Structure formats: structure tokens, C-alpha cells
Coordinates of C-alpha atoms and ligand atoms in Angstrom, one line a residue:
X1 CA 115.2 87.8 85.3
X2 CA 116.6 90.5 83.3
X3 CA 117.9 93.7 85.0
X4 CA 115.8 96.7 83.3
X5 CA 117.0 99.3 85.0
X6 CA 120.8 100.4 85.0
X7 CA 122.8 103.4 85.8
X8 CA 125.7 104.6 83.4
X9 CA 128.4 107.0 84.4
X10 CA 128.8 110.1 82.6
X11 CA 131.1 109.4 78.9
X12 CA 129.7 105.8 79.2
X13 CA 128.6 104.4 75.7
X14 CA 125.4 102.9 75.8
X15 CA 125.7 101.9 72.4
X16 CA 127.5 102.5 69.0
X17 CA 126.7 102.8 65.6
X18 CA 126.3 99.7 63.9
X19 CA 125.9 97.2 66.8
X20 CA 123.3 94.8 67.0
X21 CA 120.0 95.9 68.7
X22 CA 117.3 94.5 71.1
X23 CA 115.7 96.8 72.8
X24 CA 115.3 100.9 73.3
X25 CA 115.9 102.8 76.5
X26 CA 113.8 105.3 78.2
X27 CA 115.6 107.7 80.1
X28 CA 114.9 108.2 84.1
X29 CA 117.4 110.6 85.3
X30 CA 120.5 112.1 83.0
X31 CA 120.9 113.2 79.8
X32 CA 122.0 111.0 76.5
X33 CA 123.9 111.9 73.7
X34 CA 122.7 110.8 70.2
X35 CA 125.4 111.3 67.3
X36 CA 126.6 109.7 64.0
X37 CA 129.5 109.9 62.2
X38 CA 129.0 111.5 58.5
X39 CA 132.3 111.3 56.4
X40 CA 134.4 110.6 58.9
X41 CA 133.3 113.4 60.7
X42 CA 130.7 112.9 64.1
X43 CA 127.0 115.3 64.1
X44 CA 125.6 115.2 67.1
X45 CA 122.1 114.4 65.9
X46 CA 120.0 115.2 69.4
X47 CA 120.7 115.4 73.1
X48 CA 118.0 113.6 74.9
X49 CA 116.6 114.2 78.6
X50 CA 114.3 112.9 81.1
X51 CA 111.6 110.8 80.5
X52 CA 112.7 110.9 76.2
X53 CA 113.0 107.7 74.6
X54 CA 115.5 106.6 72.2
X55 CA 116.9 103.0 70.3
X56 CA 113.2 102.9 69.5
X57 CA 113.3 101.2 66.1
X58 CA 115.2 98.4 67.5
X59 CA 112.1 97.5 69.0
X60 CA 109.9 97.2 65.9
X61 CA 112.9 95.6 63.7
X62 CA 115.8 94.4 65.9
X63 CA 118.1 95.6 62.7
X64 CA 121.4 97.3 63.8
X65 CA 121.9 100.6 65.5
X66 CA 121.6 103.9 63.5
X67 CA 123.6 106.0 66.0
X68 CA 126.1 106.0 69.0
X69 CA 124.4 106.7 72.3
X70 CA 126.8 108.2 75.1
X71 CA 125.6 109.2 78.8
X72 CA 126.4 112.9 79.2
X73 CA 126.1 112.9 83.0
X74 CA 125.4 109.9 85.3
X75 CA 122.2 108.5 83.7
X76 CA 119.4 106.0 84.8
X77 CA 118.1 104.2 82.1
X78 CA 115.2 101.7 82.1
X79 CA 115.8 99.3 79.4
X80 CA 112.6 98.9 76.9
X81 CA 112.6 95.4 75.3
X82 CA 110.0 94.5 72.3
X83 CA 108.1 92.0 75.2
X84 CA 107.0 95.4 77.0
X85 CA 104.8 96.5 73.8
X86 CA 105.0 94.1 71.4
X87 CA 101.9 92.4 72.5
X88 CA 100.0 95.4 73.1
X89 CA 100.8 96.5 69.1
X90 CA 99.7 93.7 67.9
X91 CA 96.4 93.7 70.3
X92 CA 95.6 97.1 68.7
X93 CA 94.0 97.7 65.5
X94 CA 96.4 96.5 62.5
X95 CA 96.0 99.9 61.3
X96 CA 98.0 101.0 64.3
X97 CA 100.1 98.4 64.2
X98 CA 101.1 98.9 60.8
X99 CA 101.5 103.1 61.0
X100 CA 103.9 102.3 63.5
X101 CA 106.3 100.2 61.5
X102 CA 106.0 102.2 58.4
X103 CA 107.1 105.2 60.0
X104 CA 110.3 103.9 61.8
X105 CA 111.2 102.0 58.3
X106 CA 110.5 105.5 57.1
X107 CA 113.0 107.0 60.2
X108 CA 115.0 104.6 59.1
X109 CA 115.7 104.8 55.2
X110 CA 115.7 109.0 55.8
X111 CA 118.5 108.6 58.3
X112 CA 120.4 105.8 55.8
X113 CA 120.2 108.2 52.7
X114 CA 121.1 111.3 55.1
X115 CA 124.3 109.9 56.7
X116 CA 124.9 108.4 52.5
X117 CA 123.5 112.1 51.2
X118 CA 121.9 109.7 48.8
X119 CA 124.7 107.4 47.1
X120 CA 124.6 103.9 47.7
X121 CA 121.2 103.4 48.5
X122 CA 119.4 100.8 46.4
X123 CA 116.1 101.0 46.0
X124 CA 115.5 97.7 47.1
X125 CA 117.0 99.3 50.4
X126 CA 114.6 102.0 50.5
X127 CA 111.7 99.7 49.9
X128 CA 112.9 97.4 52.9
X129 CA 109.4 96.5 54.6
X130 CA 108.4 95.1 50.5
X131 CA 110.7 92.2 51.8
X132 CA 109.6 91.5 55.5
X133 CA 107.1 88.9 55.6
X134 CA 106.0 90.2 58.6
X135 CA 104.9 93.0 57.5
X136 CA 103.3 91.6 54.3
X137 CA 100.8 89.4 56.6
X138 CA 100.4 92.6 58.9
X139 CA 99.2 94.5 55.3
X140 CA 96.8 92.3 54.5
X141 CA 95.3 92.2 57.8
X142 CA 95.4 96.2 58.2
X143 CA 93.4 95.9 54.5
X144 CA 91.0 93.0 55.8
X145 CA 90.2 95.3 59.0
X146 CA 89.7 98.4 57.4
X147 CA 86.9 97.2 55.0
X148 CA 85.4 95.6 58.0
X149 CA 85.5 98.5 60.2
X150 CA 83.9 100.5 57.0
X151 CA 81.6 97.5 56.6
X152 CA 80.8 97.8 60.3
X153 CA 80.3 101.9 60.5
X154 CA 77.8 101.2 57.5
X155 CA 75.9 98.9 59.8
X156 CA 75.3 101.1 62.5
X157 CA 74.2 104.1 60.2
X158 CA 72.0 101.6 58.3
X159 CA 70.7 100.3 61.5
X160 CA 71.7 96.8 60.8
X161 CA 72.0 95.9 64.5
X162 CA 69.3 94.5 66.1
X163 CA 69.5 92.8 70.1
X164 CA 68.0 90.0 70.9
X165 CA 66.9 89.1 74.4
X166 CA 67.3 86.3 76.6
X167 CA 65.4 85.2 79.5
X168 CA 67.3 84.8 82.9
X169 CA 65.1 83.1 85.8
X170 CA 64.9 82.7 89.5
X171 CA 66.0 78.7 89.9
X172 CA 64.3 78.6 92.7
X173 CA 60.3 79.7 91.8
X174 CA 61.4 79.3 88.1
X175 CA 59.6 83.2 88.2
X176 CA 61.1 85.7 84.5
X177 CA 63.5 87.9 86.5
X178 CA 65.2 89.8 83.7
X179 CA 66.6 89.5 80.0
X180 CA 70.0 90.3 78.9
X181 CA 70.3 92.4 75.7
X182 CA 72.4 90.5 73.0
X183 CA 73.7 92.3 69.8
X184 CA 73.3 90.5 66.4
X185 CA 74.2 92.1 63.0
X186 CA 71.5 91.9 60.1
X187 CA 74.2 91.6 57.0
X188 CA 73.0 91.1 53.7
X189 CA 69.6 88.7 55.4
X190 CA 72.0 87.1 57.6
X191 CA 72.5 87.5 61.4
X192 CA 75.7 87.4 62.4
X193 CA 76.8 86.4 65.9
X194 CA 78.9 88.9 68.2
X195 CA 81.8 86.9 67.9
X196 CA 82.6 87.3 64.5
X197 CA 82.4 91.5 64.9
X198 CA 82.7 92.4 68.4
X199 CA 86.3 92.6 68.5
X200 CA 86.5 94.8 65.4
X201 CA 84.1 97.2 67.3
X202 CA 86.3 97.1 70.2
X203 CA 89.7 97.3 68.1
X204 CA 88.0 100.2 65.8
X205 CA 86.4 102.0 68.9
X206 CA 83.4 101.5 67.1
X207 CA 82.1 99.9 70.2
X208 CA 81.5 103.0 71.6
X209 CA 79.0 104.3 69.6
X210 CA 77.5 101.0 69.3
X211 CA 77.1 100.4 73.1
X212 CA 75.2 103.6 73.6
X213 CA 72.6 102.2 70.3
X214 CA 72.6 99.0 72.3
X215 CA 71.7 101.1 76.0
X216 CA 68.9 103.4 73.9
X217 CA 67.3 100.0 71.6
X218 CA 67.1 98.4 74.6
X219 CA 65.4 100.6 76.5
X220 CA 62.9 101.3 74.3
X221 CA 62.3 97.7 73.6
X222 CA 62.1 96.9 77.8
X223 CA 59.5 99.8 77.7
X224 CA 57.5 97.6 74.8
X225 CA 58.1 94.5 76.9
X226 CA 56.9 95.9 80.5
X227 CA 53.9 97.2 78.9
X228 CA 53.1 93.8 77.0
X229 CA 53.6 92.1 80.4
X230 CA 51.0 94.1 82.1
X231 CA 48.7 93.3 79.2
X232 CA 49.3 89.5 80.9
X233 CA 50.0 89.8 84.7
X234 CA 47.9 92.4 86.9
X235 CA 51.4 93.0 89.2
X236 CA 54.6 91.9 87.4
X237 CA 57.8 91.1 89.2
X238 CA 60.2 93.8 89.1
X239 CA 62.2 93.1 86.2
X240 CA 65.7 93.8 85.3
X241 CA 67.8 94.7 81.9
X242 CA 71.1 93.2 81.7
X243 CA 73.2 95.3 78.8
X244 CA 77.0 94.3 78.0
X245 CA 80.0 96.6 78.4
X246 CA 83.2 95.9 76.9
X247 CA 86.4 97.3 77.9
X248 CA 86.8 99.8 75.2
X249 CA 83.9 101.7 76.4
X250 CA 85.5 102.5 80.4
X251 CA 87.8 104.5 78.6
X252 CA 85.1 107.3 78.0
X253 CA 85.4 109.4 80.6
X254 CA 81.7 110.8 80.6
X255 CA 80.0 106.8 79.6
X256 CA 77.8 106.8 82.5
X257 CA 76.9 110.3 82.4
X258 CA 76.1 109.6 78.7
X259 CA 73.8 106.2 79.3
X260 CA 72.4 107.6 82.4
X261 CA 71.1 110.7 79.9
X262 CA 70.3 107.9 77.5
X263 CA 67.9 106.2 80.2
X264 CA 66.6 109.1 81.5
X265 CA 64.9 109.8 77.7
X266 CA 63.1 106.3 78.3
X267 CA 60.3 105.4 80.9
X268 CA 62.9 103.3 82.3
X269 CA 65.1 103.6 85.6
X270 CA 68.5 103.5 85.5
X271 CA 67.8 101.1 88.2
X272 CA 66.4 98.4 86.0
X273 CA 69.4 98.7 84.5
X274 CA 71.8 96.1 84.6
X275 CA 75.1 96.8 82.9
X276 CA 77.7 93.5 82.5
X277 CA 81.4 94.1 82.7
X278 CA 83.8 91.2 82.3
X279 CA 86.5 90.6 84.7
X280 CA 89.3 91.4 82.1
X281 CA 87.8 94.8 81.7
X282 CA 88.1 95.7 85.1
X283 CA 91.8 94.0 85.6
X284 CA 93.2 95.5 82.9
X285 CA 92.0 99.5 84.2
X286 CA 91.3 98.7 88.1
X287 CA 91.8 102.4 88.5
X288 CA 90.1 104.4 86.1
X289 CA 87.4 101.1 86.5
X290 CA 86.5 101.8 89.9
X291 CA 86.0 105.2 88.9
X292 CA 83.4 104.6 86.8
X293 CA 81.9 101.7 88.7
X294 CA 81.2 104.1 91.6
X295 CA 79.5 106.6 89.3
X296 CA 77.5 103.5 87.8
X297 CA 76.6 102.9 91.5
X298 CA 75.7 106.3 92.2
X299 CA 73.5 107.0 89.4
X300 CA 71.4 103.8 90.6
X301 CA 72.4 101.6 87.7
X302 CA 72.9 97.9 88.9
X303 CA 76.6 96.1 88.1
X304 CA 77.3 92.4 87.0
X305 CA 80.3 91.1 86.8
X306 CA 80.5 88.9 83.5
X307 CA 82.7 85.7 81.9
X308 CA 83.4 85.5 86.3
X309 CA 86.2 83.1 87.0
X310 CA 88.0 82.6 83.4
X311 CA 91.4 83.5 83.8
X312 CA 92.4 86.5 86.5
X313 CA 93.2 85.9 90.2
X314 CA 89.5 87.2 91.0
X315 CA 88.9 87.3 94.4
X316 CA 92.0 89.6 95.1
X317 CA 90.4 92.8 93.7
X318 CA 86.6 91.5 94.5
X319 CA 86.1 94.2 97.1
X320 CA 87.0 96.9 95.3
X321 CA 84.0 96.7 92.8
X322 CA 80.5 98.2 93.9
X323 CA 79.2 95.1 92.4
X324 CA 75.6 93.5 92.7
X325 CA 76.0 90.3 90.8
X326 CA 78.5 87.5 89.7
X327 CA 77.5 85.4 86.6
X328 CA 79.3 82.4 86.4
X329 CA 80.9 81.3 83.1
X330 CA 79.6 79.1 81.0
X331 CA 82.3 77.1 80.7
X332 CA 81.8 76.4 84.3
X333 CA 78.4 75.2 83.7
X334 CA 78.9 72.8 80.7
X335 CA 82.1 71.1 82.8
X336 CA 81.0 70.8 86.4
X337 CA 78.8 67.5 86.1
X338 CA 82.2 65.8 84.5
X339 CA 84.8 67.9 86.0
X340 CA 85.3 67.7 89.7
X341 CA 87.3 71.2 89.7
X342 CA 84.7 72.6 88.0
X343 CA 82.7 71.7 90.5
X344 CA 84.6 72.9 93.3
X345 CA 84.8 76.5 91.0
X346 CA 81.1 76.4 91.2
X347 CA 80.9 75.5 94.4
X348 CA 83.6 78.7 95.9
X349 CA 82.1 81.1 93.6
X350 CA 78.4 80.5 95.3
X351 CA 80.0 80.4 98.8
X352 CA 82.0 84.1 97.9
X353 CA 79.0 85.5 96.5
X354 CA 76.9 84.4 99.9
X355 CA 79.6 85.8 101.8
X356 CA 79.5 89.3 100.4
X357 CA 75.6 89.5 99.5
X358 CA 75.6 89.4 95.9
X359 CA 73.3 87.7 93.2
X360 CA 74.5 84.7 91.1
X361 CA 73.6 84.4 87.2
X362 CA 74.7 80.8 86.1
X363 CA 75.1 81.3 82.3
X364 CA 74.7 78.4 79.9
X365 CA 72.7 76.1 81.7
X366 CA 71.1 73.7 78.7
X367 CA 69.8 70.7 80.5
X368 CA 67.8 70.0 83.4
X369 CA 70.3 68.0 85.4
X370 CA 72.6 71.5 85.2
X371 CA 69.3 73.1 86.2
X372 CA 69.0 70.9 89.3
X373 CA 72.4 70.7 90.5
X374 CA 72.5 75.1 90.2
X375 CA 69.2 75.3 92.0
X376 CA 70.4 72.9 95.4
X377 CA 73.6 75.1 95.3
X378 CA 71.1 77.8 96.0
X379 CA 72.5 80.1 93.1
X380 CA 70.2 82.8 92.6
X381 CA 69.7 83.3 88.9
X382 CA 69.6 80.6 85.9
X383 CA 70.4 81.4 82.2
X384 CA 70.5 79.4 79.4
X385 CA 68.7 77.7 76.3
X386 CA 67.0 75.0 78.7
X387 CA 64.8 78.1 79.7
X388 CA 65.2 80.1 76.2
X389 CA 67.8 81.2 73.6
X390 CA 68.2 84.6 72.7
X391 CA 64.6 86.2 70.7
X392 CA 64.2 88.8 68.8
X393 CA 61.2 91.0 70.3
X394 CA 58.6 89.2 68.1
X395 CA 59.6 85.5 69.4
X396 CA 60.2 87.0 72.8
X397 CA 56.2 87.9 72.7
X398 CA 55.1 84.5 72.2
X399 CA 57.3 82.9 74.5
X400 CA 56.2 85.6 77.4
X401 CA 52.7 84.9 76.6
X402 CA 53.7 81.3 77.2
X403 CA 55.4 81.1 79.7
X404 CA 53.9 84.1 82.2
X405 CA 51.0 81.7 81.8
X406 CA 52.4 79.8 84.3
X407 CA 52.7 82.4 86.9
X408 CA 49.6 84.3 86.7
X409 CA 48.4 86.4 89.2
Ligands
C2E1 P1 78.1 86.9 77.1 O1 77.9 88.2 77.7 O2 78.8 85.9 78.0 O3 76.7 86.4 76.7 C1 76.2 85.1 76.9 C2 76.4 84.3 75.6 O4 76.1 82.9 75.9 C3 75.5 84.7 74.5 O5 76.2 84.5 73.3 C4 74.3 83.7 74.6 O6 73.6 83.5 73.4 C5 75.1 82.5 75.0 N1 74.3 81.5 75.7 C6 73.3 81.7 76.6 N2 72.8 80.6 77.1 C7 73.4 79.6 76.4 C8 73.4 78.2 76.5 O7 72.6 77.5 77.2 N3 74.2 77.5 75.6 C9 75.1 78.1 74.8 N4 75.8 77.4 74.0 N5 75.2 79.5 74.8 C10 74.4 80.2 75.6 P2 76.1 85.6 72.1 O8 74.8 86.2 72.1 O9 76.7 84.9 70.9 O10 77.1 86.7 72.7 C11 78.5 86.4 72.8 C12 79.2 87.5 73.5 O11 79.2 88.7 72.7 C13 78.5 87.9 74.8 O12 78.9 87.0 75.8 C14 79.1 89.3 75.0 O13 80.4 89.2 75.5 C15 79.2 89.8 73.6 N6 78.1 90.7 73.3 C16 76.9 90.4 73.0 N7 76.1 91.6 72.8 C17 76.9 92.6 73.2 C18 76.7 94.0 73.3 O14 75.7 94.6 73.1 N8 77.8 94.8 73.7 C19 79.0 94.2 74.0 N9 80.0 95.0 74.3 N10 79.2 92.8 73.9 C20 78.2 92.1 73.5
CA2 CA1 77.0 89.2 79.3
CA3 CA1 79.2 85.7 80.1

């Protein structure tokens, strides 16, 4: 494992003009020295101090150093490689991603014709990134995203969204227990599924907007639905309204303030309110997540935990959550009849849910050997198109109609 953090004495040279580069260097104590030398003559360019960052463009381009960094006094440096960010760039919008090389080519080619004062530079020089195929590929992503964001913005002024809603059932008495609210995009006649333009709302922050449409639609259409139940059962089960939260949206400081005002302008509790956040949401921002979780709890709205056990050491930070419900993943359900560990997943995830007195949702089930094995593990809640696939409002009438039949009091 690579040393990141190093101490230099003062007059050491952390690195000169014209070597090879790999990574940049944040500075944690000390003071750095940035200079060049212009016809044969050095210009200190900058003198850099705590907490300032500098060899940055190495990290975008790896090309060779621009200038000669000295420590002034006995510095701490903590070495910056491309791994640290790299991934994080190109998980952001391409947009971003692209800015961001632009201007340190730019940085670059201003410092070239500077320390040149012009001469020698060839236009194909200037014009660098015009080679990098990198960048070409990053360019036409950046274009592709941009008309879908625009696409996407269009959609949500011209109310192209609609939700759809799926029934989720005790396994036990087989009773309606909730619905989760499921976002679809009209386009052109054509629904398209979330996972062909979720990730552009999340990457564009479009989400945002978007999730508090999703929290008011579906509000207004669990109003419709209580009411039409009544029309069919003289005392309905307490039902519950399962809405999705992506990660995108916990970084709005007010977001529960904001859907609990949202709520509040319905005839429905924030208590009937279910709102799903998967696990990598709450990894990736345990802080600021916990936060906002407590808020949730506070203002009476109900937590899930979504996508549970894909992928993060779960049961470490378990505790920390206010959480009323664990739905197990899909890909849990489909595997666990062929797939011993699967299984045994199943199986813990039940048992930890027991333990610390929370619901289960098992998502995905389809047929009704999945059904039977999830209802003699005693896990609470069932979900999945062997009960009903996602309906708009107008199919979700009929099938209520249907199947409250069944349970009529
Ligand atoms: P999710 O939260 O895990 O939602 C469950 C997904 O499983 C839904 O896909 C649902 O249609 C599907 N599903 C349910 N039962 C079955 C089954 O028996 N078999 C199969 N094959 N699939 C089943 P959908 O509607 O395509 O949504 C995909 C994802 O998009 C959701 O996964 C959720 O992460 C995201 N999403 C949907 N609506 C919203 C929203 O309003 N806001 C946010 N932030 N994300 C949303
Ligand atoms: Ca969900
Ligand atoms: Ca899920």
C-alpha cells in the first residue's frame, strides 16, 4: 500500500519542471513554493499554504509537470492520486466531468504560451484535447446527457410523469397492506421504465424536483384510492404509501420539512407515508443520513430500507437508522429456491429483522412456490407480480374491486 502522506524538509523539491506526473498534492502543514523558469530566468508563480492544492492537472492528464514545486519550511503533504477522484468525476454528470478537463487543458495551454510568450506554440498544441480520445467519447456523452436532461426537464413541466402503483400484501392473511408508488415516463405514447431515466434525474439533480411531484401525485392519488376503498369495505385496513428516495435527494437539507409540507396539503398523514431509501444511499452519507432519518422519524413518516442486502456490509451500521422496514431484494427472491446462499441470505435477513422488531417486504416474488416458502419464513410483507404488477390508477380500480372482494367486511 502506497504511502500518501509524507513530510518534506524545508528547500526539499517536491518536483521539477518537466518531470513526469501522477498525482497532485494537498498541502497539510507548510508552505510550497510554485515557480517556473521563463528565459532562463525563474518567476515564482504562487506560494501555496495550508489546506491549497497544487500538481492538480496531473490528475486529469498525467502529462508532464508545468512548474518546480519546492517546500518553503518543513511541509506535510498528502499525496492526491487520480484513484481518489477519478471515479467520483466520472460518476458525476458528464457535463461536470467534461468542464473540469477543459479548464485544466485551458490552465494548461495559457501557462505553455505564457512561459513561450506565444512562439512555438502550434495550434495543434493549443487544440490538445481535439486529439485525446478520451475526451472525444466524454463529448459525446456530455452532448447525449444534456439533450436528455433538457428532454427530461420538458417532461416534468409537461407533466409526462405519471406513478404507477403496486400492491404489497400481508403473506400471511393475503389482506392489501399498502402500494408502493412507481414513476413511469409518458414520452411520445410510450412509457418508459425508471431505469432508462432515473439516473439522469439523479446525475442532473433533476431528481429533486421530481421526488417532491412523486410525494404530492401520490398523495393525491392515495386520497382517490382510500376513498374508493370505503366505497367497497365498511372498515378498511390501515393502509400504507411506500414512495422512493434516491440518494441525490438527502442532500437537501430542508427534504423532509419540504414533503412533510407537501403531505400536510393532502388528507393524508405523514404517517401513511412510507418513504424507501436504498442501502447505498445511506452508506455513502451515514452522517448527514441519520440526520435526516431522525427528522423523517420525528415528523411521523415511516422508513424502509430498499434493494436490502446487495452489496454493503449491512448489518454494521443497521442500528444507527430509525428504520421500520427491510425489503429484501429481488434478486434474493428469484435465487433462493436454486441457490442455497440465497437461501441462507433470506433466511439471516428474517432472523435480523425479528431480532430488532422490524417489518419485512420480500420484493419480486412471481410464483407461488416463492410465495409459500416467504410466508413459512414468517416474513411480513409480499410484493411481486404473482399478486400484481405495477397499475396505473384506472387498472388499480378494477383490480381493488376484485380483489377486496375477497376480504369483505
Ligand atoms: P425498486 O424500488 O426496487 O422497485 C421495485 C421494482 O421491482 C419495480 O421496478 C417493480 O416494477 C419491480 N417488480 C416488482 N415486483 C416484481 C416482480 O415480481 N418481478 C419483476 N421482474 N419485477 C418486479 P420499476 O418500477 O421498473 O422501478 C425500478 C426502480 O426505479 C425502483 O426499484 C426504484 O429504485 C426506481 N424508482 C421507481 N420510481 C421511483 C421514484 O419515484 N423515485 C425514485 N427516486 N426512484 C424510483
Ligand atoms: Ca422501492
Ligand atoms: Ca427494491
Amino acid at each position: 500500500m502506497e504511502i500518501l502522506r509524507k513530510h518534506y524538509k524545508s528547500g526539499d523539491i517536491i518536483f521539477c519542471e518537466g518531470d513526469n506526473s501522477d498525482c497532485g498534492y494537498l498541502i497539510e502543514a507548510g508552505a510550497i513554493e510554485l515557480s517556473v523558469i521563463k528565459k532562463s530566468k525563474k518567476i515564482i508563480i504562487s506560494i501555496l499554504e495550508e489546506g491549497e492544492l497544487f500538481g492538480e492537472i496531473a490528475l486529469i492528464d498525467g502529462k508532464s509537470r508545468t512548474a518546480t514545486a519546492i517546500a518553503m519550511d518543513d511541509c506535510t503533504l498528502f499525496k492526491v492520486v487520480p484513484e481518489h477522484f477519478q471515479q467520483r468525476l466520472e460518476g458525476s454528470d458528464p457535463l461536470v466531468s467534461m468542464l473540469v478537463k477543459i479548464l485544466l487543458s485551458r490552465v494548461r495551454d495559457t501557462h505553455d504560451l505564457w512561459l513561450t510568450d506565444g512562439e512555438g506554440i502550434k495550434s495543434k498544441n493549443i487544440r490538445r484535447l481535439v486529439d485525446d480520445e478520451n475526451y472525444q467519447l466524454l463529448r459525446k456523452v456530455a452532448r447525449e446527457s444534456v439533450v436528455a436532461q433538457s428532454r427530461l426537464s420538458q417532461a416534468l413541466e409537461q407533466k409526462e410523469f405519471e406513478l404507477h402503483y403496486q400492491p404489497i400484501i400481508s403473506l400471511k392473511t393475503k389482506e392489501l397492506r399498502g402500494f408502493e408508488a412507481l414513476i413511469r415516463w409518458r414520452k411520445n405514447g410510450e412509457l418508459v421504465p425508471p431505469y432508462q431515466f432515473i439516473e439522469i434525474l439523479e446525475k442532473s439533480g433533476l431528481i429533486v424536483p421530481v421526488g417532491y411531484w412523486v410525494v404530492e401525485q401520490a398523495c393525491q392519488d392515495f386520497s382517490h384510492i382510500k376513498k374508493f376503498i370505503r366505497l367497497i369495505q365498511k372498515n378498511p385496513a390501515k393502509l400504507f404509501m411506500s414512495i422512493n428516495v434516491s440518494g441525490r435527494q438527502f442532500t437537501e437539507a430542508d427534504l423532509i420539512d419540504r414533503m412533510k409540507k407537501i403531505v400536510n396539503r393532502t388528507d393524508i398523514l405523514t404517517e401513511d407515508i412510507k418513504l424507501e431509501i436504498t442501502e447505498s444511499a445511506l452508506v455513502h452519507n451515514t452522517e448527514d443520513a441519520v440526520t435526516i432519518l431522525e427528522q423523517a422519524k420525528k415528523d411521523n413518516f415511516q422508513l424502509a430500507l430498499d434493494d436490502f442486502g446487495t452489496g454493503f456490509s449491512s448489518l454494521s451500521y443497521l442500528h444507527k437508522f430509525p428504520i421500520d422496514t427491510l425489503k429484501i431484494d429481488r434478486s434474493f427472491t428469484v435465487n433462493m429456491l436454486n441457490d442455497d446462499t440465497s437461501m441462507r441470505i433470506v433466511n439471516s435477513i428474517i432472523g435480523l429483522a425479528e431480532g430488532l422488531g422490524l417489518d419485512i417486504v420480500s420484493e419480486g416474488i412471481e410464483t407461488e412456490q416463492e410465495n409459500k416458502v416467504m410466508t413459512g419464513l414468517e416474513c411480513t410483507y409480499g410484493q411481486g407480480y404473482l399478486f400484481a404488477k405495477p397499475m396505473p390508477m384506472t387498472e388499480l380500480e378494477v383490480w381493488l374491486e376484485d380483489y377486496l372482494k375477497k376480504f369483505n367486511k
